[in-house]
Coordinates of N, CA and C and ligand atoms in Angstrom, one line a residue:
M1 N 67.2 37.3 -23.6 CA 66.8 36.0 -23.1 C 67.5 34.9 -23.9
A2 N 68.2 34.1 -23.1 CA 68.9 33.0 -23.8 C 68.2 31.7 -23.5
L3 N 68.5 30.7 -24.4 CA 67.9 29.4 -24.3 C 68.9 28.4 -23.7
I4 N 68.5 27.7 -22.7 CA 69.3 26.6 -22.2 C 68.6 25.3 -22.3
D5 N 69.4 24.2 -22.1 CA 68.7 22.9 -22.1 C 68.2 22.6 -20.7
C6 N 67.0 22.1 -20.6 CA 66.5 21.7 -19.3 C 67.3 20.6 -18.7
P7 N 67.8 20.6 -17.5 CA 68.6 19.6 -16.9 C 67.9 18.3 -16.8
A8 N 66.6 18.3 -16.7 CA 65.8 17.1 -16.5 C 65.4 16.4 -17.9
C9 N 64.7 17.2 -18.7 CA 64.2 16.6 -20.0 C 65.0 16.9 -21.2
G10 N 65.9 17.9 -21.1 CA 66.8 18.2 -22.2 C 66.2 19.1 -23.3
K11 N 65.0 19.5 -23.1 CA 64.4 20.4 -24.1 C 64.8 21.8 -23.8
R12 N 64.7 22.7 -24.9 CA 65.1 24.1 -24.8 C 64.2 24.9 -24.0
I13 N 64.7 25.6 -23.0 CA 63.8 26.5 -22.2 C 64.6 27.8 -22.0
S14 N 63.9 28.8 -21.5 CA 64.5 30.1 -21.2 C 65.3 30.0 -20.0
D15 N 66.5 30.7 -20.0 CA 67.3 30.7 -18.8 C 66.7 31.5 -17.6
K16 N 65.6 32.3 -17.9 CA 64.9 33.0 -16.9 C 63.8 32.2 -16.2
A17 N 63.5 31.1 -16.8 CA 62.3 30.3 -16.3 C 62.7 29.7 -15.0
K18 N 61.7 29.8 -14.1 CA 61.9 29.2 -12.8 C 61.6 27.7 -12.8
S19 N 60.8 27.3 -13.7 CA 60.5 25.8 -13.9 C 60.4 25.5 -15.4
C20 N 60.7 24.3 -15.7 CA 60.6 23.9 -17.1 C 59.2 23.9 -17.6
T21 N 59.0 24.4 -18.8 CA 57.7 24.5 -19.4 C 57.3 23.1 -19.9
H22 N 58.2 22.2 -20.1 CA 57.9 20.9 -20.7 C 57.7 19.8 -19.6
C23 N 58.6 19.7 -18.7 CA 58.5 18.6 -17.7 C 58.2 19.2 -16.3
K24 N 58.0 20.5 -16.2 CA 57.6 21.2 -14.9 C 58.6 21.0 -13.8
V25 N 59.9 20.6 -14.1 CA 60.8 20.5 -13.0 C 61.2 21.9 -12.4
D26 N 61.3 22.0 -11.1 CA 61.6 23.2 -10.5 C 63.1 23.5 -10.6
L27 N 63.5 24.6 -11.4 CA 64.9 24.8 -11.7 C 65.6 25.6 -10.6
T28 N 64.8 26.1 -9.6 CA 65.4 26.8 -8.5 C 65.7 25.8 -7.4
A29 N 65.3 24.5 -7.6 CA 65.6 23.5 -6.6 C 67.1 23.1 -6.6
D30 N 67.5 22.4 -5.5 CA 68.9 21.9 -5.4 C 69.1 20.8 -6.4
T31 N 70.4 20.5 -6.6 CA 70.8 19.5 -7.6 C 70.2 18.2 -7.4
E32 N 70.0 17.8 -6.1 CA 69.5 16.5 -5.8 C 68.1 16.3 -6.3
S33 N 67.2 17.3 -6.1 CA 65.9 17.1 -6.6 C 65.8 17.2 -8.1
I34 N 66.7 18.0 -8.7 CA 66.7 18.1 -10.2 C 67.2 16.7 -10.7
E35 N 68.2 16.1 -10.1 CA 68.6 14.8 -10.5 C 67.5 13.7 -10.4
S36 N 66.7 13.8 -9.3 CA 65.6 12.8 -9.2 C 64.6 13.1 -10.2
A37 N 64.3 14.4 -10.6 CA 63.4 14.7 -11.6 C 63.9 14.1 -13.0
Q38 N 65.2 14.2 -13.1 CA 65.9 13.7 -14.3 C 65.7 12.2 -14.4
R39 N 65.8 11.5 -13.3 CA 65.6 10.0 -13.3 C 64.1 9.7 -13.6
I40 N 63.2 10.5 -13.0 CA 61.8 10.2 -13.2 C 61.4 10.5 -14.7
S41 N 62.0 11.5 -15.3 CA 61.7 11.8 -16.7 C 62.3 10.7 -17.6
A42 N 63.4 10.2 -17.2 CA 64.0 9.1 -18.0 C 63.1 7.8 -17.9
I43 N 62.6 7.6 -16.7 CA 61.8 6.4 -16.5 C 60.5 6.6 -17.3
N44 N 59.9 7.8 -17.2 CA 58.7 8.1 -18.0 C 58.9 7.9 -19.5
K45 N 60.0 8.3 -20.0 CA 60.3 8.2 -21.4 C 60.4 6.7 -21.8
R46 N 61.0 5.9 -20.9 CA 61.2 4.5 -21.2 C 59.8 3.8 -21.1
T47 N 59.0 4.2 -20.1 CA 57.6 3.6 -20.0 C 56.8 3.9 -21.3
Q48 N 57.0 5.1 -21.8 CA 56.2 5.5 -23.0 C 56.7 4.7 -24.2
L49 N 58.0 4.5 -24.3 CA 58.5 3.7 -25.4 C 58.0 2.2 -25.2
M50 N 58.0 1.7 -24.0 CA 57.5 0.3 -23.8 C 56.0 0.2 -24.2
N51 N 55.3 1.3 -23.9 CA 53.8 1.3 -24.3 C 53.7 1.3 -25.8
H52 N 54.6 2.1 -26.4 CA 54.6 2.1 -27.9 C 54.9 0.8 -28.5
S53 N 55.9 0.1 -28.0 CA 56.2 -1.2 -28.5 C 55.1 -2.2 -28.3
F54 N 54.4 -2.1 -27.1 CA 53.3 -3.0 -26.8 C 52.2 -2.7 -27.8
V55 N 51.8 -1.5 -28.1 CA 50.8 -1.2 -29.0 C 51.1 -1.7 -30.4
A56 N 52.4 -1.5 -30.8 CA 52.9 -2.0 -32.1 C 52.7 -3.5 -32.2
L57 N 53.1 -4.2 -31.1 CA 53.0 -5.6 -31.1 C 51.5 -6.1 -31.2
L58 N 50.7 -5.3 -30.5 CA 49.3 -5.6 -30.5 C 48.7 -5.4 -31.9
A59 N 49.1 -4.4 -32.6 CA 48.7 -4.1 -34.0 C 49.2 -5.3 -34.9
F60 N 50.4 -5.8 -34.7 CA 50.9 -6.9 -35.5 C 50.1 -8.1 -35.3
V61 N 49.8 -8.5 -34.0 CA 49.1 -9.7 -33.7 C 47.6 -9.5 -34.2
G62 N 47.0 -8.3 -34.0 CA 45.7 -8.0 -34.5 C 45.6 -8.2 -36.0
G63 N 46.6 -7.6 -36.7 CA 46.6 -7.7 -38.1 C 46.7 -9.1 -38.6
F64 N 47.5 -9.9 -37.9 CA 47.7 -11.3 -38.2 C 46.4 -12.1 -38.0
A65 N 45.7 -11.8 -36.9 CA 44.4 -12.5 -36.6 C 43.4 -12.1 -37.6
L66 N 43.3 -10.8 -38.0 CA 42.4 -10.4 -39.0 C 42.6 -11.1 -40.3
W67 N 43.8 -11.2 -40.7 CA 44.2 -11.8 -41.9 C 43.8 -13.3 -42.0
F68 N 44.2 -14.0 -40.9 CA 44.0 -15.4 -40.9 C 42.8 -15.9 -40.0
W69 N 41.8 -15.0 -40.0 CA 40.6 -15.3 -39.2 C 39.9 -16.6 -39.7
G70 N 39.7 -17.6 -38.9 CA 39.1 -18.8 -39.3 C 40.1 -19.8 -39.9
G71 N 41.4 -19.5 -39.8 CA 42.4 -20.5 -40.3 C 42.7 -20.4 -41.8
E72 N 42.1 -19.4 -42.5 CA 42.4 -19.2 -43.9 C 42.9 -17.8 -44.1
A73 N 43.7 -17.6 -45.1 CA 44.1 -16.3 -45.5 C 42.9 -15.6 -46.1
A74 N 42.6 -14.4 -45.6 CA 41.5 -13.7 -46.1 C 41.7 -13.2 -47.5
A75 N 40.6 -13.1 -48.3 CA 40.7 -12.6 -49.7 C 40.0 -11.3 -49.9
N76 N 39.1 -10.9 -48.9 CA 38.4 -9.7 -49.1 C 39.1 -8.5 -48.5
W77 N 38.4 -7.5 -48.0 CA 39.0 -6.3 -47.4 C 39.9 -6.6 -46.2
R78 N 39.7 -7.8 -45.6 CA 40.5 -8.1 -44.4 C 42.0 -8.4 -44.8
Q79 N 42.2 -8.8 -46.1 CA 43.6 -9.0 -46.5 C 44.5 -7.8 -46.4
P80 N 44.1 -6.7 -47.2 CA 44.9 -5.5 -47.1 C 45.0 -4.9 -45.8
T81 N 43.8 -4.9 -45.0 CA 43.8 -4.3 -43.7 C 44.7 -5.1 -42.8
G82 N 44.6 -6.4 -42.8 CA 45.4 -7.3 -42.0 C 46.9 -7.1 -42.3
I83 N 47.2 -7.1 -43.5 CA 48.6 -7.0 -43.9 C 49.2 -5.6 -43.5
G84 N 48.3 -4.6 -43.8 CA 48.7 -3.2 -43.4 C 49.0 -3.1 -41.9
L85 N 48.1 -3.7 -41.1 CA 48.2 -3.6 -39.7 C 49.5 -4.3 -39.2
M86 N 49.7 -5.5 -39.8 CA 50.9 -6.3 -39.5 C 52.2 -5.6 -39.8
A87 N 52.2 -5.0 -41.0 CA 53.4 -4.2 -41.5 C 53.6 -3.0 -40.5
A88 N 52.6 -2.3 -40.3 CA 52.7 -1.1 -39.4 C 53.2 -1.5 -38.0
G89 N 52.6 -2.6 -37.5 CA 52.9 -3.1 -36.2 C 54.4 -3.5 -36.1
F90 N 54.8 -4.2 -37.2 CA 56.2 -4.8 -37.2 C 57.2 -3.6 -37.3
V91 N 56.9 -2.7 -38.2 CA 57.9 -1.6 -38.3 C 57.9 -0.7 -37.0
G92 N 56.7 -0.5 -36.5 CA 56.6 0.3 -35.3 C 57.3 -0.4 -34.1
Y93 N 57.2 -1.7 -34.0 CA 57.8 -2.4 -33.0 C 59.4 -2.3 -33.1
L94 N 59.9 -2.5 -34.3 CA 61.3 -2.4 -34.6 C 61.8 -1.0 -34.2
V95 N 61.1 0.0 -34.7 CA 61.5 1.4 -34.4 C 61.6 1.7 -32.9
T96 N 60.6 1.2 -32.2 CA 60.6 1.5 -30.7 C 61.7 0.7 -30.0
R97 N 61.9 -0.5 -30.5 CA 63.0 -1.3 -30.0 C 64.4 -0.6 -30.1
V98 N 64.6 -0.1 -31.3 CA 65.8 0.7 -31.6 C 65.9 1.9 -30.7
R99 N 64.8 2.6 -30.6 CA 64.8 3.8 -29.8 C 65.1 3.5 -28.3
L100 N 64.5 2.3 -27.8 CA 64.8 1.9 -26.5 C 66.2 1.6 -26.3
A101 N 66.8 0.9 -27.3 CA 68.2 0.5 -27.2 C 69.1 1.8 -27.1
L102 N 68.8 2.7 -28.0 CA 69.5 4.0 -28.0 C 69.4 4.8 -26.7
D103 N 68.2 4.7 -26.2 CA 67.9 5.4 -24.9 C 68.7 4.8 -23.8
K104 N 68.8 3.5 -23.8 CA 69.5 2.8 -22.7 C 71.0 3.2 -22.7
R105 N 71.5 3.4 -24.0 CA 73.0 3.7 -24.1 C 73.3 5.1 -23.6
S106 N 72.4 6.1 -23.7 CA 72.7 7.5 -23.4 C 72.5 7.7 -21.9
Ligands
ZN1 ZN1 62.3 19.9 -18.6

């Protein structure tokens, strides 16, 4: 049994498989439907990355709101939680942005 790359999602699958175990694309189908599955999988991946960047942005805004609730910088537990959320959201947003840019290039 040899391993090949799935033409749609690019993950490693058996060359004996009739359909991909990851993205369920029918490998016995003609090139046209494999290509359309390829496009769908690319769109899904991009949508997932967009959702990630949205969640990261939300965490950033949420952390900021938590930190500055009431117009003042918080001094209690809200400070580390807010700063942590902001940092995680910021880094997460940057990482997903870079991943999106890399995805667009390939
Ligand atoms: Zn696949």
